[in-house]
Amino acid sequence: MSNGTSDLTIWLVILVLGIGTFLIRWSFLGALGSRDLPEWMLRMLRYTPVAVLPALVAPLVVWPAATGGQPDPARMAAATVTVAVGLWTKNMILAILAGAITLFGLLYML
């Protein structure tokens, strides 16, 4: 390898990451898959997508790679419209469509 990392090191990292990923998934599916979970845990698991989605989208809005990490008014406006329509209508599809239309419309105009 040209950067000083040997092939053995890369394969070792891939193997360790693979084992770690398997154990994380097995801990929920293999060890707990056939058991009834407590009500408080089921309630907390319901909010997982609500917590993960903003964590995935926020960097794309605040530090978009398309603008070199600089905040972009079109993306900020699209995120604002998406949240506003989602809160107003409680309809995820409508919120996504409103945000996409806002983003592409502002990118076309700006």
Coordinates of C-alpha atoms in Angstrom, one line a residue:
M1 CA 0.0 0.0 0.0
S2 CA 1.2 3.5 -0.8
N3 CA 0.1 5.1 2.5
G4 CA 2.1 2.9 4.8
T5 CA -0.7 0.6 5.8
S6 CA -0.1 -3.1 5.1
D7 CA -2.7 -5.4 3.5
L8 CA -2.7 -7.5 6.7
T9 CA -3.7 -4.4 8.8
I10 CA -6.5 -3.6 6.4
W11 CA -7.8 -7.2 6.4
L12 CA -7.5 -7.2 10.2
V13 CA -9.6 -4.0 10.5
I14 CA -12.2 -5.4 8.1
L15 CA -12.4 -8.7 10.1
V16 CA -12.7 -6.9 13.5
L17 CA -15.4 -4.5 12.1
G18 CA -17.3 -7.4 10.7
I19 CA -17.3 -9.3 14.0
G20 CA -18.3 -6.2 15.8
T21 CA -21.2 -5.5 13.5
F22 CA -22.3 -9.1 13.7
L23 CA -22.3 -9.0 17.6
I24 CA -24.2 -5.7 17.7
R25 CA -27.0 -7.1 15.5
W26 CA -26.9 -10.5 17.2
S27 CA -27.4 -8.9 20.6
F28 CA -30.9 -7.7 19.5
L29 CA -32.0 -10.3 17.1
G30 CA -30.3 -13.5 18.4
A31 CA -30.3 -12.9 22.2
L32 CA -33.6 -10.9 22.5
G33 CA -35.5 -11.9 19.4
S34 CA -37.7 -14.5 20.9
R35 CA -38.3 -12.8 24.2
D36 CA -41.0 -10.3 25.2
L37 CA -39.5 -6.9 25.8
P38 CA -40.7 -4.6 28.6
E39 CA -43.2 -2.0 27.6
W40 CA -40.8 0.9 28.4
M41 CA -38.2 -0.5 26.0
L42 CA -40.8 -1.0 23.2
R43 CA -41.9 2.6 23.7
M44 CA -38.3 3.8 23.5
L45 CA -37.6 1.8 20.4
R46 CA -40.6 3.5 18.7
Y47 CA -38.7 6.7 18.7
T48 CA -35.5 5.4 17.1
P49 CA -36.4 6.4 13.5
V50 CA -37.4 9.9 14.8
A51 CA -33.9 10.2 16.3
V52 CA -31.9 8.7 13.5
L53 CA -33.4 10.5 10.6
P54 CA -32.6 14.1 11.8
A55 CA -29.1 12.8 12.6
L56 CA -28.7 11.7 9.0
V57 CA -30.2 14.8 7.4
A58 CA -28.9 17.6 9.6
P59 CA -25.3 17.5 8.2
L60 CA -26.7 17.6 4.7
V61 CA -28.6 20.7 5.5
V62 CA -26.1 22.6 7.7
W63 CA -22.8 21.6 6.1
P64 CA -23.8 20.4 2.5
A65 CA -21.0 18.8 0.6
A66 CA -22.4 20.3 -2.6
T67 CA -21.5 23.8 -1.4
G68 CA -18.2 22.9 0.1
G69 CA -19.6 22.8 3.6
Q70 CA -21.1 26.3 3.5
P71 CA -24.7 26.8 4.6
D72 CA -27.0 27.1 1.6
P73 CA -30.3 29.1 1.7
A74 CA -32.1 26.6 -0.6
R75 CA -31.3 23.6 1.7
M76 CA -32.2 25.6 4.8
A77 CA -35.5 26.7 3.3
A78 CA -36.3 23.2 2.1
A79 CA -35.6 21.8 5.6
T80 CA -37.8 24.5 7.2
V81 CA -40.7 23.8 4.7
T82 CA -40.4 20.1 5.3
V83 CA -40.6 20.5 9.1
A84 CA -43.4 23.0 8.9
V85 CA -45.5 20.9 6.5
G86 CA -44.9 17.8 8.6
L87 CA -46.0 19.5 11.8
W88 CA -49.0 21.1 10.1
T89 CA -50.3 18.1 8.2
K90 CA -48.8 15.1 10.1
N91 CA -48.3 13.6 6.7
M92 CA -44.7 12.4 6.0
I93 CA -45.1 12.0 2.2
L94 CA -46.6 15.4 1.9
A95 CA -43.7 16.9 4.0
I96 CA -41.1 15.2 1.9
L97 CA -42.7 16.3 -1.4
A98 CA -43.0 19.9 -0.1
G99 CA -39.3 19.9 0.9
A100 CA -38.2 18.4 -2.4
I101 CA -40.2 20.9 -4.4
T102 CA -38.8 23.7 -2.4
L103 CA -35.3 22.5 -2.7
F104 CA -35.4 21.9 -6.4
G105 CA -37.3 25.1 -7.0
L106 CA -34.9 27.3 -5.1
L107 CA -31.9 25.6 -6.6
Y108 CA -33.3 26.3 -10.1
M109 CA -34.1 29.9 -9.2
L110 CA -30.9 30.7 -7.3

